[in-house]
Backbone as a ProteinNet text record, in pm:
[ID]
protein_1_A
[PRIMARY]
MNLAGIAAPAQPAGASLTFDEKTGTGFVDKADVQHAFGWTAAMMQENARHVAVTSIREERYAATCSFV
[TERTIARY]
13125.1	13031.1	12976.2	12849.7	12787.3	12731.8	12766.7	12723.2	12656.5	12547.2	12477.4	12530.4	12536.7	12571.6	12715.2	12808.8	12949.2	13001.2	13071.8	13125.2	13261.3	13267	13392.2	13502.9	13476.6	13586.5	13651	13581.9	13635.3	13720.2	13741.5	13815.7	13962.4	14022.2	14164.6	14244.7	14366.3	14450.1	14468.3	14444.4	14462.7	14347.3	14239.8	14126.7	14055.5	14004.5	13926	13780.1	13727.4	13592.9	13527.1	13400.7	13320.3	13187.5	13127.2	13000.1	12921.2	12796.1	12706.3	12605.2	12618.8	12528.6	12383.3	12360.2	12223.4	12149.1	12218.1	12152.3	12176.2	12277.8	12310.4	12378	12436.8	12505.3	12652.9	12730.9	12873.9	12938.7	13069.4	13147.2	13276	13307.7	13434.1	13502.8	13628.8	13703.8	13713.6	13697.4	13701.5	13829.7	13942.6	14071.5	14076.4	14013.2	14010.4	13925.9	13814.4	13730.4	13806.2	13869.3	13948.7	14055.8	14125.6	14233.8	14180.2	14068.7	14011	13974	13924.5	13883.6	13990.7	14098.9	14203.1	14158.6	14075.2	14019.5	14099.9	14100.9	14151.3	14039.9	14070.6	13968.7	13851.6	13879.9	13774	13686.6	13749.2	13673.5	13586	13636.9	13560.7	13435.1	13450.3	13335.1	13230.5	13276.3	13184.3	13115.1	13186.3	13135.8	13082.8	13106.4	13071.3	12924.4	12837.1	12693.3	12652.8	12739.7	12709	12766.8	12839.3	12901.8	12799.5	12790.7	12704.3	12789.5	12765.6	12839.1	12738.5	12766.5	12677	12751.3	12675.5	12732.7	12700.9	12803.1	12784.9	12839.1	12756.2	12798.6	12804.8	12919.6	12939.6	12958.8	12886.1	12900.9	12920.9	13004.1	13028.1	12994.9	12934.8	12898	12955.4	12985.9	13033.8	12955.2	12926.5	12853.7	12920.9	12919.1	12970.9	12859	12830.8	12726.4	12793.2	12742.1	12797.5	12683.9	12707.9	12609.3	12678.5	12617.1	12675.7	12597.8
4088.1	4164.4	4073.8	4043.8	3964.2	4056.6	4027.4	4110.7	4024.5	4071.6	3995.5	4032	3934.4	3959.2	3997	3925.2	3957.9	3889.9	3964.2	3908.5	3846.4	3718.3	3648.2	3678.5	3686.4	3712.2	3848.8	3942.3	4076.3	4094	3990.3	4002.8	4032.7	4116.6	4142.9	4018.3	4009.5	3892.5	3875.7	3757.2	3729.2	3772.3	3822.9	3867.3	3747.7	3768.7	3666.2	3689.1	3603.7	3622.4	3486.4	3478	3359.7	3406.3	3323.6	3359.3	3233	3231.4	3119.4	3163.3	3111.8	3151.1	3113.8	3007	2963.1	3061.3	3114.2	3206.2	3352.7	3379.6	3517	3594.1	3522.4	3589.1	3552.3	3637.7	3611.9	3687.7	3675.9	3739.1	3795.6	3918.9	3982	4020.9	3985.5	4017.5	4168.9	4213.6	4355.8	4421.9	4353.7	4410.9	4434.7	4346.5	4364.3	4484.5	4505.3	4622.2	4749.9	4752.4	4869.4	4899.4	4796.7	4816.1	4868.3	4812.7	4853.3	5001.3	5052.7	5192.7	5282.8	5224.9	5305	5363	5289.9	5338.6	5291.8	5374.8	5333.9	5254.8	5196.6	5121	5211.6	5335.1	5429	5464.4	5484.5	5515.9	5397.3	5276.8	5156.4	5150.1	5174.5	5172.9	5275	5391.9	5499.3	5472.7	5412.7	5401.6	5264.8	5161.8	5025	5008.5	5074.1	5056.5	5114	5194.3	5254.5	5174.7	5068.5	4988.9	4891.3	4888.7	4793.8	4719.2	4590.1	4507.8	4442.1	4446.1	4382.9	4272.4	4184.4	4072.8	4088.5	4068.8	4071.3	3939.2	3867	3737.7	3748.2	3716.9	3723.2	3582.2	3548.6	3418.3	3437.7	3353.4	3359.1	3223.9	3229.2	3108	3115.2	3000	2991.2	2882.2	2904.7	2806.7	2793.1	2674.4	2649.8	2589.4	2655	2606.9	2548.8	2437.9	2379.8	2320.3	2310.2	2253.6	2140	2023.2	1906.9	1877.4
14976.4	14898.1	14789.6	14789.3	14684.1	14577.8	14454.6	14343.8	14238.6	14184.2	14081.4	13943.6	13857.3	13717.7	13694.2	13745	13726.7	13601.5	13519.8	13395.7	13418.6	13421.5	13447.7	13348.3	13215.7	13123.9	13142	13204.3	13219.2	13344.1	13418.7	13543.8	13519.2	13603.9	13590.7	13625.8	13573.3	13600.3	13750.5	13800	13941.5	14030.8	13973.5	14054.8	14116.3	14238.1	14304.7	14268.6	14181.5	14132	14114.1	14156.6	14128.6	14072.2	13987.6	13927.2	13898	13936.3	13911.3	13806.1	13685	13575.9	13603.7	13676.7	13705.1	13794.2	13895.1	13988.2	13953.5	13870.3	13833.4	13945	14041.3	14151.8	14152.2	14215.1	14222.3	14335.6	14341.9	14447.3	14388.8	14426.3	14389.7	14519.6	14532.6	14653.6	14672.3	14795.7	14830	14781.1	14797.4	14755.8	14604.9	14527.3	14382.4	14342.1	14411.6	14383.7	14418.9	14535.5	14576.2	14472.9	14429.4	14332.5	14199.1	14152.4	14024.3	14022.1	14136	14143.7	14204.7	14254.7	14318.7	14451.5	14525.2	14650.9	14771.1	14874.4	15004.5	15073.6	15189.7	15263.6	15301.8	15340.9	15378.5	15259.1	15144.7	15023.2	14982.5	15002.2	14971	15056.9	15187	15277.6	15235.6	15193.1	15155.3	15021.8	14926.8	14790.5	14748.9	14827.9	14787	14750.4	14821	14793.3	14657.4	14596.8	14467.2	14349.9	14379.6	14274.4	14216.3	14085.9	14016.1	13914.4	13904	13809.5	13717.4	13589.2	13493.2	13418.2	13364.3	13289.6	13142.1	13061.3	12916.6	12864.1	12797.3	12743	12591.6	12538.8	12395.3	12341.8	12238.4	12176.3	12027.1	11970.6	11826.3	11765.5	11648.6	11577.8	11436.8	11383.1	11245.6	11174.9	11050.3	10970.6	10835.6	10783.3	10649.3	10565.3	10457.5	10367.8	10243.5	10198.4	10074.5	9992.3	9865.3	9773.7	9699.5	9703.5	9636.6	9511
[MASK]
++++++++++++++++++++++++++++++++++++++++++++++++++++++++++++++++++++

């Protein structure tokens, strides 16, 4: 299942996830999606097309100002 905009920092421990920031596409292993939603294989087949993943990128900056 190829998903666009996957947030790598939000992945559960041990999740199989790849993300290419340049193209905005990625991959999440089917078993990880099933586990995250608590779905059986049949539920995954029925609901997978409704799953959307978004990416949120957080950056922090610090500055020090001084006067000599």
